[in-house]
C-alpha cells in the first residue's frame, strides 16, 4: 500500500498539478480572448459613502460599456465587474450632499439617478445622460485591481 502512495506522489511531483487543475487555473487568468481576466473593485476610504460608475470592455467583447451606480459605503470594498481589457475608467460621487467627486479628464456619459447600463457612443450623451470626467486606469496583470477612494 505504501508503494502505491509513493508512486502516486512521485507522479504528481514529476508532472506538477493534474491537467484538470491546470486548465481551471488558466481559465481564471485568461478570458476567451486569451487576455488576462481583471476583476475591478473599489475600496472607499474617504470618510463618506459614494456611488461609482465604471466604463470597461466585458470579456470577449470589443465595445466599452458604461455601468452605474454601485453604492460603496465608507470603509467598504465592492467587487464591480470583470474585464479582459487592460484599459478601464472610473468615476464616483459622494452621496452625502458634499459635492465631492472623484473624477478625471476622460469624458463619458452617465445617467442619473440610475442604475444604468449602455454602450459608449463617444461624448455625445443621449437624453437623460450627463457628461462626467472619468479617470483612466490600466492593468495588464490578472486578478483583482482596486481603485481606492481617498478623502
PDB file of N, CA and C in Angstrom, residues 5-18 22:
ATOM      1  N   UNK A   5       1.104   4.817  -2.732  1.00  0.00           N
ATOM      2  CA  UNK A   5       1.129   6.224  -2.348  1.00  0.00           C
ATOM      3  C   UNK A   5       2.423   6.884  -2.802  1.00  0.00           C
ATOM      4  N   UNK A   6       3.532   6.178  -2.694  1.00  0.00           N
ATOM      5  CA  UNK A   6       4.820   6.696  -3.107  1.00  0.00           C
ATOM      6  C   UNK A   6       4.836   6.933  -4.618  1.00  0.00           C
ATOM      7  N   UNK A   7       4.316   5.982  -5.389  1.00  0.00           N
ATOM      8  CA  UNK A   7       4.281   6.114  -6.846  1.00  0.00           C
ATOM      9  C   UNK A   7       3.357   7.265  -7.240  1.00  0.00           C
ATOM     10  N   UNK A   8       2.184   7.363  -6.613  1.00  0.00           N
ATOM     11  CA  UNK A   8       1.242   8.448  -6.919  1.00  0.00           C
ATOM     12  C   UNK A   8       1.854   9.795  -6.569  1.00  0.00           C
ATOM     13  N   UNK A   9       2.511   9.879  -5.429  1.00  0.00           N
ATOM     14  CA  UNK A   9       3.157  11.124  -5.021  1.00  0.00           C
ATOM     15  C   UNK A   9       4.273  11.510  -5.965  1.00  0.00           C
ATOM     16  N   UNK A  10       5.053  10.539  -6.405  1.00  0.00           N
ATOM     17  CA  UNK A  10       6.136  10.784  -7.339  1.00  0.00           C
ATOM     18  C   UNK A  10       5.592  11.255  -8.689  1.00  0.00           C
ATOM     19  N   UNK A  11       4.503  10.664  -9.143  1.00  0.00           N
ATOM     20  CA  UNK A  11       3.897  11.055 -10.422  1.00  0.00           C
ATOM     21  C   UNK A  11       3.418  12.505 -10.368  1.00  0.00           C
ATOM     22  N   UNK A  12       2.776  12.897  -9.263  1.00  0.00           N
ATOM     23  CA  UNK A  12       2.315  14.279  -9.125  1.00  0.00           C
ATOM     24  C   UNK A  12       3.504  15.222  -9.065  1.00  0.00           C
ATOM     25  N   UNK A  13       4.542  14.846  -8.336  1.00  0.00           N
ATOM     26  CA  UNK A  13       5.727  15.700  -8.205  1.00  0.00           C
ATOM     27  C   UNK A  13       6.408  15.901  -9.555  1.00  0.00           C
ATOM     28  N   UNK A  14       6.461  14.870 -10.385  1.00  0.00           N
ATOM     29  CA  UNK A  14       7.136  14.971 -11.674  1.00  0.00           C
ATOM     30  C   UNK A  14       6.324  15.747 -12.703  1.00  0.00           C
ATOM     31  N   UNK A  15       5.016  15.636 -12.658  1.00  0.00           N
ATOM     32  CA  UNK A  15       4.192  16.274 -13.674  1.00  0.00           C
ATOM     33  C   UNK A  15       3.575  17.578 -13.208  1.00  0.00           C
ATOM     34  N   UNK A  16       3.703  17.925 -11.959  1.00  0.00           N
ATOM     35  CA  UNK A  16       3.070  19.137 -11.455  1.00  0.00           C
ATOM     36  C   UNK A  16       1.621  18.857 -11.129  1.00  0.00           C
ATOM     37  N   UNK A  17       0.791  19.860 -11.286  1.00  0.00           N
ATOM     38  CA  UNK A  17      -0.632  19.709 -10.987  1.00  0.00           C
ATOM     39  C   UNK A  17      -1.300  18.828 -12.026  1.00  0.00           C
ATOM     40  N   UNK A  18      -2.367  18.135 -11.651  1.00  0.00           N
ATOM     41  CA  UNK A  18      -3.119  17.377 -12.653  1.00  0.00           C
ATOM     42  C   UNK A  18      -3.601  18.300 -13.770  1.00  0.00           C
ATOM     43  N   UNK A  22      -4.720  22.432 -13.968  1.00  0.00           N
ATOM     44  CA  UNK A  22      -4.031  23.424 -14.773  1.00  0.00           C
ATOM     45  C   UNK A  22      -5.009  24.150 -15.693  1.00  0.00           C
TER      46      UNK A  22
END
